[in-house]
JSON list of C-alpha atoms in Angstrom, two decimals:
[
{"chain": "A", "resi": 21, "resn": "MET", "atom": "CA", "xyz": [127.94, 72.72, -37.22]},
{"chain": "A", "resi": 22, "resn": "ALA", "atom": "CA", "xyz": [131.26, 73.70, -38.74]},
{"chain": "A", "resi": 23, "resn": "THR", "atom": "CA", "xyz": [132.15, 76.63, -40.99]},
{"chain": "A", "resi": 24, "resn": "VAL", "atom": "CA", "xyz": [134.58, 76.36, -43.91]},
{"chain": "A", "resi": 25, "resn": "THR", "atom": "CA", "xyz": [135.55, 79.23, -46.22]},
{"chain": "A", "resi": 26, "resn": "VAL", "atom": "CA", "xyz": [136.67, 78.10, -49.67]},
{"chain": "A", "resi": 27, "resn": "ARG", "atom": "CA", "xyz": [137.75, 79.77, -52.88]},
{"chain": "A", "resi": 28, "resn": "LEU", "atom": "CA", "xyz": [135.66, 78.33, -55.68]},
{"chain": "A", "resi": 29, "resn": "ILE", "atom": "CA", "xyz": [137.23, 78.45, -59.10]},
{"chain": "A", "resi": 30, "resn": "GLY", "atom": "CA", "xyz": [135.36, 81.04, -61.18]},
{"chain": "A", "resi": 31, "resn": "GLY", "atom": "CA", "xyz": [133.95, 78.63, -63.75]},
{"chain": "A", "resi": 32, "resn": "LEU", "atom": "CA", "xyz": [132.59, 76.32, -61.05]},
{"chain": "A", "resi": 33, "resn": "ASN", "atom": "CA", "xyz": [131.01, 79.24, -59.25]},
{"chain": "A", "resi": 34, "resn": "LYS", "atom": "CA", "xyz": [129.27, 80.36, -62.45]},
{"chain": "A", "resi": 35, "resn": "SER", "atom": "CA", "xyz": [127.98, 76.83, -63.09]},
{"chain": "A", "resi": 36, "resn": "LEU", "atom": "CA", "xyz": [126.67, 76.59, -59.53]},
{"chain": "A", "resi": 37, "resn": "GLU", "atom": "CA", "xyz": [124.95, 79.97, -59.81]},
{"chain": "A", "resi": 38, "resn": "THR", "atom": "CA", "xyz": [123.28, 78.94, -63.07]},
{"chain": "A", "resi": 39, "resn": "VAL", "atom": "CA", "xyz": [121.98, 75.66, -61.60]},
{"chain": "A", "resi": 40, "resn": "SER", "atom": "CA", "xyz": [120.87, 77.49, -58.47]},
{"chain": "A", "resi": 41, "resn": "GLU", "atom": "CA", "xyz": [118.90, 80.02, -60.49]},
{"chain": "A", "resi": 42, "resn": "GLN", "atom": "CA", "xyz": [117.30, 77.32, -62.66]},
{"chain": "A", "resi": 43, "resn": "THR", "atom": "CA", "xyz": [116.32, 75.03, -59.78]},
{"chain": "A", "resi": 44, "resn": "GLY", "atom": "CA", "xyz": [115.84, 77.37, -56.85]},
{"chain": "A", "resi": 45, "resn": "ILE", "atom": "CA", "xyz": [118.28, 75.26, -54.81]},
{"chain": "A", "resi": 46, "resn": "PRO", "atom": "CA", "xyz": [120.75, 77.43, -52.88]},
{"chain": "A", "resi": 47, "resn": "LYS", "atom": "CA", "xyz": [124.37, 77.25, -54.01]},
{"chain": "A", "resi": 48, "resn": "ALA", "atom": "CA", "xyz": [125.48, 76.07, -50.56]},
{"chain": "A", "resi": 49, "resn": "SER", "atom": "CA", "xyz": [123.05, 73.14, -50.74]},
{"chain": "A", "resi": 50, "resn": "LEU", "atom": "CA", "xyz": [124.39, 72.15, -54.15]},
{"chain": "A", "resi": 51, "resn": "ILE", "atom": "CA", "xyz": [127.96, 72.18, -52.82]},
{"chain": "A", "resi": 52, "resn": "LEU", "atom": "CA", "xyz": [127.04, 70.15, -49.74]},
{"chain": "A", "resi": 53, "resn": "TYR", "atom": "CA", "xyz": [125.21, 67.61, -51.89]},
{"chain": "A", "resi": 54, "resn": "ALA", "atom": "CA", "xyz": [128.25, 67.31, -54.18]},
{"chain": "A", "resi": 55, "resn": "LEU", "atom": "CA", "xyz": [130.56, 66.83, -51.19]},
{"chain": "A", "resi": 56, "resn": "ASN", "atom": "CA", "xyz": [128.34, 64.14, -49.69]},
{"chain": "A", "resi": 57, "resn": "ASP", "atom": "CA", "xyz": [128.00, 62.33, -53.00]},
{"chain": "A", "resi": 58, "resn": "ARG", "atom": "CA", "xyz": [131.65, 62.42, -54.00]},
{"chain": "A", "resi": 59, "resn": "LEU", "atom": "CA", "xyz": [133.28, 61.86, -50.59]},
{"chain": "A", "resi": 60, "resn": "ARG", "atom": "CA", "xyz": [131.05, 58.94, -49.64]},
{"chain": "A", "resi": 61, "resn": "SER", "atom": "CA", "xyz": [131.75, 57.20, -52.96]},
{"chain": "A", "resi": 62, "resn": "GLY", "atom": "CA", "xyz": [135.50, 57.16, -52.26]},
{"chain": "A", "resi": 63, "resn": "ILE", "atom": "CA", "xyz": [136.69, 59.29, -55.18]},
{"chain": "A", "resi": 64, "resn": "GLU", "atom": "CA", "xyz": [140.30, 60.27, -55.76]},
{"chain": "A", "resi": 65, "resn": "LEU", "atom": "CA", "xyz": [141.02, 63.95, -55.31]},
{"chain": "A", "resi": 66, "resn": "ASP", "atom": "CA", "xyz": [143.32, 64.22, -58.33]},
{"chain": "A", "resi": 67, "resn": "ALA", "atom": "CA", "xyz": [145.21, 67.51, -58.15]},
{"chain": "A", "resi": 68, "resn": "ASP", "atom": "CA", "xyz": [145.71, 67.62, -61.93]},
{"chain": "A", "resi": 69, "resn": "LEU", "atom": "CA", "xyz": [142.06, 67.18, -62.76]},
{"chain": "A", "resi": 70, "resn": "PHE", "atom": "CA", "xyz": [141.31, 70.58, -64.27]},
{"chain": "A", "resi": 71, "resn": "GLN", "atom": "CA", "xyz": [142.97, 73.83, -65.30]},
{"chain": "A", "resi": 72, "resn": "THR", "atom": "CA", "xyz": [142.91, 76.80, -62.94]},
{"chain": "A", "resi": 73, "resn": "LYS", "atom": "CA", "xyz": [144.93, 79.35, -64.92]},
{"chain": "A", "resi": 74, "resn": "GLY", "atom": "CA", "xyz": [143.04, 82.57, -65.48]},
{"chain": "A", "resi": 75, "resn": "ALA", "atom": "CA", "xyz": [140.16, 81.44, -63.30]},
{"chain": "A", "resi": 76, "resn": "GLU", "atom": "CA", "xyz": [139.36, 84.13, -60.74]},
{"chain": "A", "resi": 77, "resn": "PRO", "atom": "CA", "xyz": [138.42, 82.46, -57.45]},
{"chain": "A", "resi": 78, "resn": "VAL", "atom": "CA", "xyz": [135.27, 83.41, -55.55]},
{"chain": "A", "resi": 79, "resn": "ARG", "atom": "CA", "xyz": [135.28, 83.20, -51.74]},
{"chain": "A", "resi": 80, "resn": "PHE", "atom": "CA", "xyz": [132.35, 81.28, -50.30]},
{"chain": "A", "resi": 81, "resn": "THR", "atom": "CA", "xyz": [131.59, 80.26, -46.72]},
{"chain": "A", "resi": 82, "resn": "LEU", "atom": "CA", "xyz": [129.85, 76.95, -46.07]},
{"chain": "A", "resi": 83, "resn": "ARG", "atom": "CA", "xyz": [128.18, 75.68, -42.93]},
{"chain": "A", "resi": 84, "resn": "MET", "atom": "CA", "xyz": [128.28, 71.92, -42.75]},
{"chain": "A", "resi": 85, "resn": "PRO", "atom": "CA", "xyz": [127.79, 69.15, -40.20]},
{"chain": "A", "resi": 86, "resn": "ASP", "atom": "CA", "xyz": [130.91, 68.36, -38.19]},
{"chain": "A", "resi": 87, "resn": "SER", "atom": "CA", "xyz": [130.86, 64.80, -39.55]},
{"chain": "A", "resi": 88, "resn": "LEU", "atom": "CA", "xyz": [131.01, 66.04, -43.17]},
{"chain": "A", "resi": 89, "resn": "LYS", "atom": "CA", "xyz": [133.85, 68.43, -42.34]},
{"chain": "A", "resi": 90, "resn": "LYS", "atom": "CA", "xyz": [135.79, 65.54, -40.77]},
{"chain": "A", "resi": 91, "resn": "LEU", "atom": "CA", "xyz": [135.16, 63.37, -43.85]},
{"chain": "A", "resi": 92, "resn": "LEU", "atom": "CA", "xyz": [136.34, 66.24, -46.08]},
{"chain": "A", "resi": 93, "resn": "GLU", "atom": "CA", "xyz": [139.48, 66.87, -44.02]},
{"chain": "A", "resi": 94, "resn": "ASP", "atom": "CA", "xyz": [140.33, 63.16, -43.92]},
{"chain": "A", "resi": 95, "resn": "ALA", "atom": "CA", "xyz": [139.90, 62.79, -47.69]},
{"chain": "A", "resi": 96, "resn": "ALA", "atom": "CA", "xyz": [142.02, 65.88, -48.35]},
{"chain": "A", "resi": 97, "resn": "SER", "atom": "CA", "xyz": [144.73, 64.70, -45.97]},
{"chain": "A", "resi": 98, "resn": "GLU", "atom": "CA", "xyz": [144.77, 61.22, -47.50]},
{"chain": "A", "resi": 99, "resn": "SER", "atom": "CA", "xyz": [145.11, 62.68, -51.00]},
{"chain": "A", "resi": 100, "resn": "LYS", "atom": "CA", "xyz": [147.69, 65.27, -49.85]},
{"chain": "A", "resi": 101, "resn": "VAL", "atom": "CA", "xyz": [145.62, 68.23, -51.09]},
{"chain": "A", "resi": 102, "resn": "SER", "atom": "CA", "xyz": [144.07, 71.19, -49.31]},
{"chain": "A", "resi": 103, "resn": "VAL", "atom": "CA", "xyz": [140.49, 71.18, -48.09]},
{"chain": "A", "resi": 104, "resn": "ASN", "atom": "CA", "xyz": [139.86, 74.03, -50.53]},
{"chain": "A", "resi": 105, "resn": "TRP", "atom": "CA", "xyz": [141.11, 71.94, -53.45]},
{"chain": "A", "resi": 106, "resn": "ALA", "atom": "CA", "xyz": [139.07, 68.96, -52.28]},
{"chain": "A", "resi": 107, "resn": "VAL", "atom": "CA", "xyz": [135.88, 71.04, -52.35]},
{"chain": "A", "resi": 108, "resn": "ASN", "atom": "CA", "xyz": [136.64, 72.29, -55.88]},
{"chain": "A", "resi": 109, "resn": "VAL", "atom": "CA", "xyz": [137.38, 68.77, -57.14]},
{"chain": "A", "resi": 110, "resn": "CYS", "atom": "CA", "xyz": [134.19, 67.35, -55.61]},
{"chain": "A", "resi": 111, "resn": "VAL", "atom": "CA", "xyz": [132.06, 70.10, -57.13]},
{"chain": "A", "resi": 112, "resn": "TYR", "atom": "CA", "xyz": [133.81, 69.76, -60.49]},
{"chain": "A", "resi": 113, "resn": "GLN", "atom": "CA", "xyz": [133.37, 65.98, -60.62]},
{"chain": "A", "resi": 114, "resn": "PHE", "atom": "CA", "xyz": [129.75, 66.19, -59.52]},
{"chain": "A", "resi": 115, "resn": "ASN", "atom": "CA", "xyz": [129.07, 68.90, -62.09]},
{"chain": "A", "resi": 116, "resn": "GLN", "atom": "CA", "xyz": [130.35, 66.66, -64.87]}
]
């Protein structure tokens, strides 16, 4: 298992907390599901996808399988974005 600490954009964090409270599914599980769904479907990690001004980031540590971390790092590298940004984009797209 690998550990990754990310800074979730405030609005995404609030959305995840709301869904977590409504469903009883832990926030970490929601993020991991979004990563699996988005990364395995070959999405583009567009850096201009959403606005981050004024959004206070929230630090969050994820434990994930080594294979998912490798997939995440490869996708981020291919798109020339950070792993942190890749996580935010995947969660954002999945949340839409």
